[in-house]
Amino acid sequence: MKTWIRWAALSGVPTLSLRMLARHGEPLAQLLTDPDARENPYPFGARIRAEGRIVRTPYILASADHEVCRNILRDRNFGTTPPEAIDLPAPLKRLIRATDLRLASPVEPPSMLMVDPPEHTRYRKLVAGAFTPRAVGRLRDRVREVTEELLDGLAGRENADLISDFALLLPIAVISEILGIPAAKRDDMLEYGNAGSPLLDITISWPQFKSAVAALRDSQDFLVGHIARIRRTPGDDILSDLATGGELTDRELLATATLIAGAGFETTVNLLGNGIMLLRDHPDQLAALRAEPARWPGAIEEMLRYDSPVQMTTRTALRDSEIAGERIRAGETVALLLGSANRDPAAFLDPDTFDITRSNARDHLSFGSGVHSCLGASLARIEGAIALQALYDRYPDLRHTGPATRRGLVNLRGYQHIPVTTGAARHAALG
Ligand code: HEM
C-alpha cells in the first residue's frame, strides 16, 4: 500500500494532469505523454523552444534552449530535484515524504545525482579518481578484448539482436569489472537495470513502478552481501576501496554502488544502439568513417548530440533568480530538455542534420554540465568508439533484417531490439 501511495503521489496524479494538459495542447505535457514523442521527441522540443527560451507551464518551467540549459546546470542558485523537492501541491509532497521506501535508488538521496554540494562534493571526490580520462584510458585494452569476444559470438548469426547480443553486454561487463561484481551476476544486473530504468520517467505506470521497486530491493540485497564479501576480502576495484575506506556510511555506499552500476550500462547501451541506427540511416556517414577511421571519436560526439541517450534532467531553484528574463522563485523546478537543446539552431548549424564532421558536436549537453556532469563520460566515449568501430570492421556485410524497436521510455532514449544478420566476419582487428 505504501508503495502504491508513493507511486500515486509521485507519478499517478501528476500523469493524469499531464494528460489533461497535453489534450489542451501544452507542449511539455505532450512531450512527456504523447506516444509520438517517444518515437521522435525533437519536434515537441522545437515547439517548446519556439515558445520561449524558458517557458512557464502550469506545473513546472521548461527549456530547450542550449545556452539556458547549460547556464542553469552550472548555476549554484539551482540544486537537484530529489522527490521531496518536486514542485507539487502540498498534500502530494506530504505523501511523498511519508512514504520513503528507504531503498538505495539512483534517483533519491544519498545518490550523488540527487544531492547538492557540500555532500555532493564529498561523494564525488571519493569516486572521481577511478573515472578520470587517464584512469579510464587504462581500461582501453580491456574494453577492446571484451568487444572482440562479443563480436566472436556474433559470427555467422542470421538473427542476432545488436542490443541483447552486443550493445548491452559490453557496458555491463565493463562496469561489473570496475565494481568487482562477479560475471555470474551480470544477467541479474541487467534485469535490475531494465526494471529500474522507468524510474527516470514521471509518467512511470504502476506495474512499472512496482517492478522497479522490486528490482531495487533485489539489487540492494545483492549489493549488501557483495559489500560484506569485499570488506572481508577486498579486490582491486573502486567499490572495495570505498567499502574499506570508512568514509561512507552503509547507506551512502549502497547508493553510490547502485548509481554507478545503473548509470554504467543503462545509458551506454543507448549510445551504441542509437549510433548503430544512425549509421544504418546514413550510409554515407558510415562510408566516411570507413574511409577515415580517425573520425570515430568525432562521430561518437555527433551521435550523442543528435540522439541523446539521456533526454532531460531537472533543477530546482535554491533562491530567487532571473534567467533569460524569466523570474524564477526559490523552490520552482525547471525541466532541462538536454536532447532538444542539442538541436538548438543557435548552438548548432543545421541541427537536424547528422554530420560526423561537425566541428562543435562536443558542445552537446548529453553528459550534462557543471558539478553533476557525467562521471562516466570518458568511459562511455571509449566504449562507444571501440565497440562501433570494431563492429563495422568485423562485419562489413552487416544487414538489418527487420524493424528496430525503441525502448518506449521518455528519458532514457534507446532501442530494445535491433535485428540483424552479421554476414561473414573479417579477421579481428586488434590495435
Ligand atoms: C552514453 C552514456 C552516458 C550518458 C549519455 C550519460 C549521461 C549523464 C548525464 C546527463 C548526467 C547528469 C545528470 C544531471 O545532471 O542531472 C550523468 C551523470 C552521471 N553519470 Fe552518466 N552517462 C553515461 C554513461 C555513464 C557511465 C558509463 C557511468 C559509469 C560510471 C556514468 C555515471 C554517472 C554518474 C555517477 C553520474 C552522477 C554524477 C554526479 O551527480 O556528480 N554515466 N550522466
Short mmCIF file of C-alpha atoms and ligand atoms in Angstrom, two decimals:
data_model
loop_
_atom_site.label_atom_id
_atom_site.label_comp_id
_atom_site.label_asym_id
_atom_site.label_seq_id
_atom_site.Cartn_x
_atom_site.Cartn_y
_atom_site.Cartn_z
CA MET A 1 0.00 0.00 0.00
CA LYS A 2 2.82 2.37 0.95
CA THR A 3 4.47 1.73 -2.44
CA TRP A 4 1.21 2.41 -4.27
CA ILE A 5 0.64 5.68 -2.39
CA ARG A 6 4.16 6.78 -3.21
CA TRP A 7 3.61 5.97 -6.89
CA ALA A 8 0.24 7.77 -6.90
CA ALA A 9 1.78 10.92 -5.40
CA LEU A 10 4.95 10.92 -7.49
CA SER A 11 3.54 9.74 -10.81
CA GLY A 12 -0.10 8.66 -10.89
CA VAL A 13 -1.73 12.00 -10.07
CA PRO A 14 0.86 14.14 -11.95
CA THR A 15 0.44 11.92 -15.04
CA LEU A 16 -3.35 12.36 -15.02
CA SER A 17 -2.97 16.11 -15.00
CA LEU A 18 -0.22 15.98 -17.65
CA ARG A 19 -2.55 14.01 -19.94
CA MET A 20 -5.24 16.62 -19.50
CA LEU A 21 -2.82 19.46 -20.24
CA ALA A 22 -1.50 17.59 -23.26
CA ARG A 23 -5.04 17.39 -24.66
CA HIS A 24 -5.20 21.17 -24.35
CA GLY A 25 -2.03 21.50 -26.39
CA GLU A 26 0.52 22.20 -23.63
CA PRO A 27 3.80 21.21 -25.35
CA LEU A 28 5.84 19.92 -22.39
CA ALA A 29 2.90 17.75 -21.28
CA GLN A 30 2.72 16.43 -24.85
CA LEU A 31 6.45 15.72 -24.88
CA LEU A 32 6.06 13.71 -21.66
CA THR A 33 2.89 11.79 -22.54
CA ASP A 34 2.36 11.61 -26.32
CA PRO A 35 3.35 8.23 -27.80
CA ASP A 36 4.67 10.05 -30.91
CA ALA A 37 7.17 11.87 -28.69
CA ARG A 38 8.64 8.54 -27.63
CA GLU A 39 9.42 7.87 -31.28
CA ASN A 40 10.62 11.39 -32.03
CA PRO A 41 10.74 13.98 -29.24
CA TYR A 42 12.54 16.67 -31.25
CA PRO A 43 9.56 18.37 -32.96
CA PHE A 44 7.98 18.68 -29.49
CA GLY A 45 11.20 20.20 -28.12
CA ALA A 46 11.34 22.60 -31.06
CA ARG A 47 7.79 23.78 -30.24
CA ILE A 48 8.80 24.48 -26.66
CA ARG A 49 11.83 26.45 -27.89
CA ALA A 50 9.60 28.39 -30.28
CA GLU A 51 7.50 29.49 -27.28
CA GLY A 52 10.48 30.96 -25.47
CA ARG A 53 13.95 30.39 -24.08
CA ILE A 54 12.39 29.38 -20.82
CA VAL A 55 8.71 28.51 -20.78
CA ARG A 56 6.31 28.56 -17.85
CA THR A 57 3.83 25.67 -17.86
CA PRO A 58 1.08 25.19 -15.25
CA TYR A 59 3.31 22.95 -13.13
CA ILE A 60 6.97 23.49 -13.97
CA LEU A 61 9.29 25.62 -16.12
CA ALA A 62 10.98 24.12 -19.17
CA SER A 63 13.78 24.98 -21.54
CA ALA A 64 15.03 23.52 -24.81
CA ASP A 65 17.47 26.40 -25.26
CA HIS A 66 21.10 25.26 -25.26
CA GLU A 67 22.55 28.30 -23.51
CA VAL A 68 19.80 28.44 -20.86
CA CYS A 69 20.12 24.72 -20.08
CA ARG A 70 23.90 24.91 -19.82
CA ASN A 71 23.79 28.01 -17.65
CA ILE A 72 21.25 26.53 -15.23
CA LEU A 73 23.29 23.31 -14.93
CA ARG A 74 26.30 25.42 -13.95
CA ASP A 75 24.41 27.86 -11.71
CA ARG A 76 24.90 27.46 -7.96
CA ASN A 77 21.49 29.11 -7.45
CA PHE A 78 19.99 25.83 -8.65
CA GLY A 79 20.13 22.44 -6.97
CA THR A 80 18.99 18.93 -7.79
CA THR A 81 15.36 17.81 -7.61
CA PRO A 82 15.01 14.84 -5.26
CA PRO A 83 11.41 13.53 -4.94
CA GLU A 84 10.63 15.80 -1.99
CA ALA A 85 11.73 18.90 -3.89
CA ILE A 86 9.44 18.37 -6.89
CA ASP A 87 7.17 21.38 -7.17
CA LEU A 88 3.88 19.55 -6.49
CA PRO A 89 0.80 20.51 -4.45
CA ALA A 90 1.47 20.36 -0.68
CA PRO A 91 -0.70 17.23 0.02
CA LEU A 92 1.24 15.23 -2.59
CA LYS A 93 4.54 16.44 -1.14
CA ARG A 94 3.41 15.31 2.32
CA LEU A 95 2.56 11.86 0.93
CA ILE A 96 5.94 11.62 -0.78
CA ARG A 97 7.68 12.49 2.50
CA ALA A 98 5.61 9.97 4.44
CA THR A 99 6.29 7.08 2.07
CA ASP A 100 10.09 6.98 1.84
CA LEU A 101 10.78 3.33 0.97
CA ARG A 102 14.32 3.54 2.40
CA LEU A 103 15.72 1.91 -0.72
CA ALA A 104 19.03 2.72 -2.37
CA SER A 105 17.76 4.37 -5.54
CA PRO A 106 19.84 6.23 -8.15
CA VAL A 107 17.19 8.96 -8.19
CA GLU A 108 16.93 9.60 -4.45
CA PRO A 109 19.41 10.93 -1.90
CA PRO A 110 22.03 9.99 -0.92
CA SER A 111 22.68 9.10 -4.59
CA MET A 112 25.22 11.75 -5.64
CA LEU A 113 22.99 12.57 -8.60
CA MET A 114 20.39 13.90 -6.16
CA VAL A 115 22.39 15.81 -3.57
CA ASP A 116 23.92 19.29 -3.69
CA PRO A 117 27.30 20.49 -2.50
CA PRO A 118 28.83 20.10 0.06
CA GLU A 119 27.56 16.45 0.35
CA HIS A 120 27.86 16.07 -3.40
CA THR A 121 31.47 17.26 -3.40
CA ARG A 122 32.35 14.71 -0.72
CA TYR A 123 30.79 11.76 -2.59
CA ARG A 124 32.11 12.79 -5.96
CA LYS A 125 35.71 13.27 -4.75
CA LEU A 126 35.76 9.73 -3.41
CA VAL A 127 34.93 8.14 -6.77
CA ALA A 128 36.18 10.68 -9.30
CA GLY A 129 39.73 9.27 -9.36
CA ALA A 130 38.50 5.98 -10.81
CA PHE A 131 36.87 7.73 -13.79
CA THR A 132 39.38 10.36 -14.93
CA PRO A 133 40.32 10.19 -18.63
CA ARG A 134 43.71 8.79 -17.59
CA ALA A 135 42.27 6.07 -15.33
CA VAL A 136 39.74 5.13 -17.98
CA GLY A 137 42.46 5.13 -20.66
CA ARG A 138 44.00 2.21 -18.80
CA LEU A 139 40.77 0.26 -19.39
CA ARG A 140 41.00 0.71 -23.14
CA ASP A 141 42.62 -2.68 -23.80
CA ARG A 142 40.08 -4.46 -21.64
CA VAL A 143 37.21 -2.74 -23.48
CA ARG A 144 38.77 -3.95 -26.75
CA GLU A 145 39.13 -7.51 -25.51
CA VAL A 146 35.53 -7.72 -24.31
CA THR A 147 34.34 -6.18 -27.58
CA GLU A 148 36.26 -8.72 -29.66
CA GLU A 149 34.92 -11.62 -27.56
CA LEU A 150 31.37 -10.39 -28.05
CA LEU A 151 31.93 -9.98 -31.78
CA ASP A 152 33.29 -13.56 -31.96
CA GLY A 153 29.92 -14.68 -30.61
CA LEU A 154 28.11 -12.93 -33.46
CA ALA A 155 29.95 -14.77 -36.27
CA GLY A 156 27.58 -16.25 -38.82
CA ARG A 157 24.48 -15.26 -36.85
CA GLU A 158 21.45 -14.97 -39.12
CA ASN A 159 19.22 -13.46 -36.46
CA ALA A 160 21.30 -11.58 -33.98
CA ASP A 161 19.96 -8.74 -31.87
CA LEU A 162 22.56 -6.00 -31.63
CA ILE A 163 21.08 -4.79 -28.34
CA SER A 164 20.81 -8.00 -26.30
CA ASP A 165 23.77 -9.75 -28.00
CA PHE A 166 26.16 -6.82 -28.10
CA ALA A 167 25.27 -3.28 -27.01
CA LEU A 168 24.08 -4.31 -23.54
CA LEU A 169 26.80 -6.84 -22.88
CA LEU A 170 29.84 -4.61 -23.33
CA PRO A 171 28.97 -1.89 -20.79
CA ILE A 172 27.60 -4.37 -18.23
CA ALA A 173 30.83 -6.39 -18.45
CA VAL A 174 32.99 -3.28 -18.07
CA ILE A 175 31.07 -1.67 -15.20
CA SER A 176 30.82 -5.02 -13.37
CA GLU A 177 34.60 -5.37 -13.51
CA ILE A 178 35.03 -1.79 -12.29
CA LEU A 179 32.79 -2.58 -9.32
CA GLY A 180 34.21 -6.07 -8.72
CA ILE A 181 30.83 -7.71 -9.42
CA PRO A 182 31.20 -11.36 -10.49
CA ALA A 183 30.41 -12.27 -14.11
CA ALA A 184 27.76 -14.77 -12.93
CA LYS A 185 25.72 -11.86 -11.59
CA ARG A 186 25.52 -9.92 -14.86
CA ASP A 187 22.16 -11.27 -16.04
CA ASP A 188 20.58 -10.26 -12.75
CA MET A 189 22.18 -6.82 -13.00
CA LEU A 190 20.70 -6.45 -16.49
CA GLU A 191 17.29 -7.29 -15.11
CA TYR A 192 17.59 -4.77 -12.28
CA GLY A 193 18.65 -2.09 -14.77
CA ASN A 194 15.85 -2.88 -17.19
CA ALA A 195 13.19 -2.82 -14.47
CA GLY A 196 14.67 0.26 -12.78
CA SER A 197 15.08 2.50 -15.86
CA PRO A 198 11.45 3.74 -16.00
CA LEU A 199 12.07 5.39 -12.59
CA LEU A 200 13.54 8.30 -14.54
CA ASP A 201 10.15 8.98 -16.15
CA ILE A 202 7.50 10.95 -14.31
CA THR A 203 4.89 9.02 -16.31
CA ILE A 204 6.01 5.62 -14.99
CA SER A 205 2.97 3.29 -14.74
CA TRP A 206 2.01 1.45 -11.54
CA PRO A 207 3.14 -2.01 -12.85
CA GLN A 208 6.46 -0.46 -13.95
CA PHE A 209 6.89 1.27 -10.59
CA LYS A 210 6.08 -1.92 -8.70
CA SER A 211 8.65 -3.94 -10.62
CA ALA A 212 11.23 -1.13 -10.38
CA VAL A 213 10.86 -1.13 -6.58
CA ALA A 214 11.13 -4.95 -6.50
CA ALA A 215 14.28 -4.71 -8.66
CA LEU A 216 15.79 -2.08 -6.36
CA ARG A 217 15.10 -4.37 -3.37
CA ASP A 218 16.77 -7.34 -5.10
CA SER A 219 19.71 -5.24 -6.22
CA GLN A 220 20.07 -3.83 -2.70
CA ASP A 221 20.00 -7.34 -1.16
CA PHE A 222 22.70 -8.43 -3.57
CA LEU A 223 24.86 -5.33 -3.03
CA VAL A 224 24.63 -5.58 0.77
CA GLY A 225 26.01 -9.15 0.55
CA HIS A 226 28.57 -8.15 -2.07
CA ILE A 227 29.84 -5.28 0.06
CA ALA A 228 30.12 -7.54 3.12
CA ARG A 229 32.15 -10.00 1.00
CA ILE A 230 34.55 -7.41 -0.36
CA ARG A 231 35.02 -5.97 3.13
CA ARG A 232 36.31 -9.40 4.16
CA THR A 233 38.38 -9.91 1.01
CA PRO A 234 38.81 -6.64 -0.85
CA GLY A 235 39.63 -6.76 -4.55
CA ASP A 236 41.42 -4.29 -6.79
CA ASP A 237 38.32 -2.26 -7.62
CA ILE A 238 36.71 1.05 -6.71
CA LEU A 239 33.94 -0.49 -4.61
CA SER A 240 36.49 -2.37 -2.47
CA ASP A 241 38.33 0.93 -1.92
CA LEU A 242 35.12 2.66 -0.88
CA ALA A 243 33.93 -0.22 1.30
CA THR A 244 37.19 -0.40 3.23
CA GLY A 245 37.95 3.33 3.27
CA GLY A 246 35.40 4.04 6.01
CA GLU A 247 34.37 7.42 4.61
CA LEU A 248 30.85 6.49 3.52
CA THR A 249 28.02 5.17 5.67
CA ASP A 250 26.48 1.88 4.54
CA ARG A 251 23.53 3.73 3.03
CA GLU A 252 25.81 6.15 1.13
CA LEU A 253 27.94 3.29 -0.12
CA LEU A 254 24.89 1.38 -1.35
CA ALA A 255 23.52 4.45 -3.10
CA THR A 256 26.86 5.08 -4.80
CA ALA A 257 27.19 1.48 -5.96
CA THR A 258 23.60 1.40 -7.23
CA LEU A 259 24.03 4.66 -9.15
CA ILE A 260 27.33 3.72 -10.77
CA ALA A 261 26.13 0.23 -11.67
CA GLY A 262 22.92 1.50 -13.29
CA ALA A 263 24.39 4.60 -14.96
CA GLY A 264 27.27 2.47 -16.21
CA PHE A 265 25.21 0.46 -18.67
CA GLU A 266 21.65 1.78 -18.95
CA THR A 267 22.94 4.85 -20.81
CA THR A 268 25.86 3.47 -22.83
CA VAL A 269 23.64 0.77 -24.35
CA ASN A 270 21.56 3.62 -25.79
CA LEU A 271 24.59 5.38 -27.23
CA LEU A 272 25.56 2.17 -29.03
CA GLY A 273 22.03 1.38 -30.24
CA ASN A 274 21.26 4.94 -31.34
CA GLY A 275 24.64 5.10 -33.10
CA ILE A 276 24.03 1.84 -34.98
CA MET A 277 20.64 3.05 -36.19
CA LEU A 278 22.03 6.45 -37.23
CA LEU A 279 24.68 4.74 -39.32
CA ARG A 280 22.06 2.46 -40.86
CA ASP A 281 20.05 5.53 -41.85
CA HIS A 282 23.10 7.48 -43.05
CA PRO A 283 25.23 5.03 -45.07
CA ASP A 284 27.26 7.94 -46.48
CA GLN A 285 28.44 8.73 -42.94
CA LEU A 286 29.41 5.11 -42.35
CA ALA A 287 31.35 5.15 -45.63
CA ALA A 288 33.13 8.31 -44.47
CA LEU A 289 34.10 6.55 -41.23
CA ARG A 290 35.39 3.55 -43.14
CA ALA A 291 37.50 5.86 -45.29
CA GLU A 292 38.78 7.83 -42.31
CA PRO A 293 38.66 5.82 -39.07
CA ALA A 294 40.28 8.71 -37.17
CA ARG A 295 36.85 10.33 -37.36
CA TRP A 296 35.27 7.80 -34.93
CA PRO A 297 35.62 9.90 -31.74
CA GLY A 298 34.00 12.87 -33.52
CA ALA A 299 31.24 10.60 -34.82
CA ILE A 300 30.50 9.45 -31.27
CA GLU A 301 30.08 13.10 -30.19
CA GLU A 302 27.68 13.69 -33.08
CA MET A 303 25.68 10.57 -32.15
CA LEU A 304 25.46 11.82 -28.57
CA ARG A 305 24.34 15.23 -29.82
CA TYR A 306 21.89 14.08 -32.45
CA ASP A 307 20.05 11.46 -30.41
CA SER A 308 20.90 11.90 -26.74
CA PRO A 309 20.68 8.74 -24.59
CA VAL A 310 19.54 10.90 -21.65
CA GLN A 311 16.87 13.32 -22.80
CA MET A 312 16.28 15.52 -19.78
CA THR A 313 17.05 16.42 -16.22
CA THR A 314 15.64 18.94 -13.75
CA ARG A 315 16.98 21.58 -11.43
CA THR A 316 15.18 23.37 -8.61
CA ALA A 317 15.88 26.99 -7.68
CA LEU A 318 17.54 27.30 -4.27
CA ARG A 319 16.87 31.04 -4.19
CA ASP A 320 15.03 33.60 -6.30
CA SER A 321 16.83 34.38 -9.54
CA GLU A 322 16.31 35.56 -13.09
CA ILE A 323 17.20 33.53 -16.17
CA ALA A 324 16.72 34.76 -19.76
CA GLY A 325 14.35 37.44 -18.49
CA GLU A 326 12.18 34.99 -16.51
CA ARG A 327 11.94 35.44 -12.74
CA ILE A 328 12.25 32.07 -11.02
CA ARG A 329 11.23 31.78 -7.38
CA ALA A 330 13.05 29.59 -4.84
CA GLY A 331 11.51 26.10 -4.95
CA GLU A 332 10.45 26.25 -8.61
CA THR A 333 11.65 23.43 -10.83
CA VAL A 334 12.92 23.69 -14.42
CA ALA A 335 12.88 20.77 -16.85
CA LEU A 336 16.09 20.97 -18.89
CA LEU A 337 15.49 19.24 -22.22
CA LEU A 338 19.05 18.17 -22.97
CA GLY A 339 18.23 16.20 -26.12
CA SER A 340 16.23 19.05 -27.61
CA ALA A 341 18.80 21.65 -26.51
CA ASN A 342 21.26 19.67 -28.66
CA ARG A 343 19.05 20.57 -31.62
CA ASP A 344 19.04 24.30 -30.86
CA PRO A 345 19.93 26.15 -34.09
CA ALA A 346 21.51 28.94 -32.01
CA ALA A 347 24.15 26.43 -30.88
CA PHE A 348 24.48 24.06 -33.86
CA LEU A 349 24.30 24.94 -37.53
CA ASP A 350 21.64 22.91 -39.32
CA PRO A 351 20.99 20.96 -36.10
CA ASP A 352 18.66 18.32 -37.56
CA THR A 353 21.39 17.07 -39.90
CA PHE A 354 23.51 14.16 -38.69
CA ASP A 355 27.05 15.12 -39.69
CA ILE A 356 30.02 13.26 -38.23
CA THR A 357 32.36 16.06 -39.33
CA ARG A 358 30.53 18.73 -37.31
CA SER A 359 33.28 20.71 -35.60
CA ASN A 360 31.42 21.65 -32.41
CA ALA A 361 29.44 18.44 -31.82
CA ARG A 362 31.21 18.07 -28.45
CA ASP A 363 29.35 21.13 -27.15
CA HIS A 364 26.30 18.88 -26.69
CA LEU A 365 24.70 18.63 -23.27
CA SER A 366 24.21 14.85 -23.38
CA PHE A 367 26.54 14.39 -20.41
CA GLY A 368 25.01 17.35 -18.57
CA SER A 369 27.30 20.15 -17.37
CA GLY A 370 28.52 21.68 -14.11
CA VAL A 371 29.12 19.80 -10.87
CA HIS A 372 26.93 16.83 -11.80
CA SER A 373 28.35 16.42 -15.31
CA CYS A 374 28.60 12.75 -16.15
CA LEU A 375 31.25 10.94 -14.16
CA GLY A 376 31.40 8.17 -16.76
CA ALA A 377 31.72 10.37 -19.86
CA SER A 378 35.29 9.27 -20.73
CA LEU A 379 34.37 5.64 -20.25
CA ALA A 380 31.23 5.95 -22.39
CA ARG A 381 33.20 7.70 -25.14
CA ILE A 382 35.84 4.96 -25.19
CA GLU A 383 33.24 2.18 -25.16
CA GLY A 384 31.29 3.86 -27.94
CA ALA A 385 34.23 4.41 -30.27
CA ILE A 386 35.84 1.00 -29.73
CA ALA A 387 32.60 -1.01 -29.93
CA LEU A 388 31.14 0.63 -33.02
CA GLN A 389 34.37 0.78 -35.00
CA ALA A 390 35.08 -2.89 -34.21
CA LEU A 391 31.53 -3.94 -35.14
CA TYR A 392 31.71 -2.41 -38.63
CA ASP A 393 35.31 -3.55 -39.17
CA ARG A 394 34.49 -7.11 -38.27
CA TYR A 395 31.16 -7.35 -40.10
CA PRO A 396 31.37 -5.27 -43.27
CA ASP A 397 28.25 -7.01 -44.66
CA LEU A 398 26.08 -6.45 -41.59
CA ARG A 399 22.43 -6.29 -42.69
CA HIS A 400 19.37 -5.11 -40.79
CA THR A 401 16.68 -7.77 -41.09
CA GLY A 402 13.62 -6.14 -39.57
CA PRO A 403 12.32 -3.06 -37.85
CA ALA A 404 14.23 -1.99 -34.78
CA THR A 405 12.05 -1.21 -31.76
CA ARG A 406 12.51 1.61 -29.27
CA ARG A 407 12.52 1.04 -25.51
CA GLY A 408 9.47 3.26 -25.12
CA LEU A 409 10.88 5.32 -22.26
CA VAL A 410 10.76 9.11 -22.17
CA ASN A 411 14.09 9.96 -20.58
CA LEU A 412 16.44 7.07 -21.37
CA ARG A 413 16.21 7.07 -25.15
CA GLY A 414 17.37 3.97 -26.94
CA TYR A 415 16.42 0.74 -28.64
CA GLN A 416 15.08 -2.53 -27.25
CA HIS A 417 15.86 -4.67 -30.32
CA ILE A 418 17.96 -4.20 -33.46
CA PRO A 419 17.65 -7.40 -35.52
CA VAL A 420 20.49 -8.09 -37.97
CA THR A 421 22.32 -10.80 -39.81
CA THR A 422 26.03 -10.30 -39.38
CA GLY A 423 27.35 -11.89 -42.58
CA ALA A 424 30.89 -13.18 -42.91
CA ALA A 425 33.42 -11.99 -40.34
CA ARG A 426 36.55 -10.19 -41.35
CA HIS A 427 39.62 -11.07 -39.31
CA ALA A 428 39.53 -9.45 -35.84
CA ALA A 429 41.48 -6.21 -35.97
CA LEU A 430 43.04 -5.59 -32.57
CA GLY A 431 45.02 -2.44 -32.35
C1 HEM B 1 26.47 7.49 -23.20
C2 HEM B 1 26.50 7.21 -21.93
C3 HEM B 1 26.11 8.16 -20.83
C4 HEM B 1 25.29 9.25 -20.86
C5 HEM B 1 24.56 9.85 -22.05
C6 HEM B 1 25.26 9.79 -19.51
C7 HEM B 1 24.57 10.94 -19.15
C8 HEM B 1 24.65 11.54 -17.90
C9 HEM B 1 24.04 12.80 -17.56
C10 HEM B 1 23.19 13.66 -18.49
C11 HEM B 1 24.35 13.06 -16.27
C12 HEM B 1 23.98 14.32 -15.48
C13 HEM B 1 22.61 14.26 -14.93
C14 HEM B 1 22.21 15.53 -14.23
O1 HEM B 1 22.96 16.50 -14.18
O2 HEM B 1 21.09 15.55 -13.71
C15 HEM B 1 25.13 11.96 -15.79
C16 HEM B 1 25.61 11.84 -14.51
C17 HEM B 1 26.26 10.72 -14.05
N1 HEM B 1 26.72 9.64 -14.81
FE1 HEM B 1 26.47 9.39 -16.76
N2 HEM B 1 26.02 9.00 -18.70
C18 HEM B 1 26.57 8.00 -19.48
C19 HEM B 1 27.42 7.00 -19.05
C20 HEM B 1 27.84 6.83 -17.77
C21 HEM B 1 28.71 5.77 -17.34
C22 HEM B 1 29.38 4.72 -18.23
C23 HEM B 1 28.84 5.90 -16.00
C24 HEM B 1 29.67 4.98 -15.13
C25 HEM B 1 30.48 5.33 -14.29
C26 HEM B 1 28.06 7.08 -15.58
C27 HEM B 1 27.93 7.56 -14.30
C28 HEM B 1 27.33 8.76 -13.96
C29 HEM B 1 27.28 9.26 -12.59
C30 HEM B 1 27.84 8.58 -11.35
C31 HEM B 1 26.61 10.49 -12.66
C32 HEM B 1 26.28 11.43 -11.49
C33 HEM B 1 27.37 12.45 -11.38
C34 HEM B 1 27.10 13.47 -10.31
O3 HEM B 1 25.97 13.61 -9.84
O4 HEM B 1 28.07 14.15 -9.93
N3 HEM B 1 27.47 7.61 -16.70
N4 HEM B 1 25.33 11.04 -16.80
#
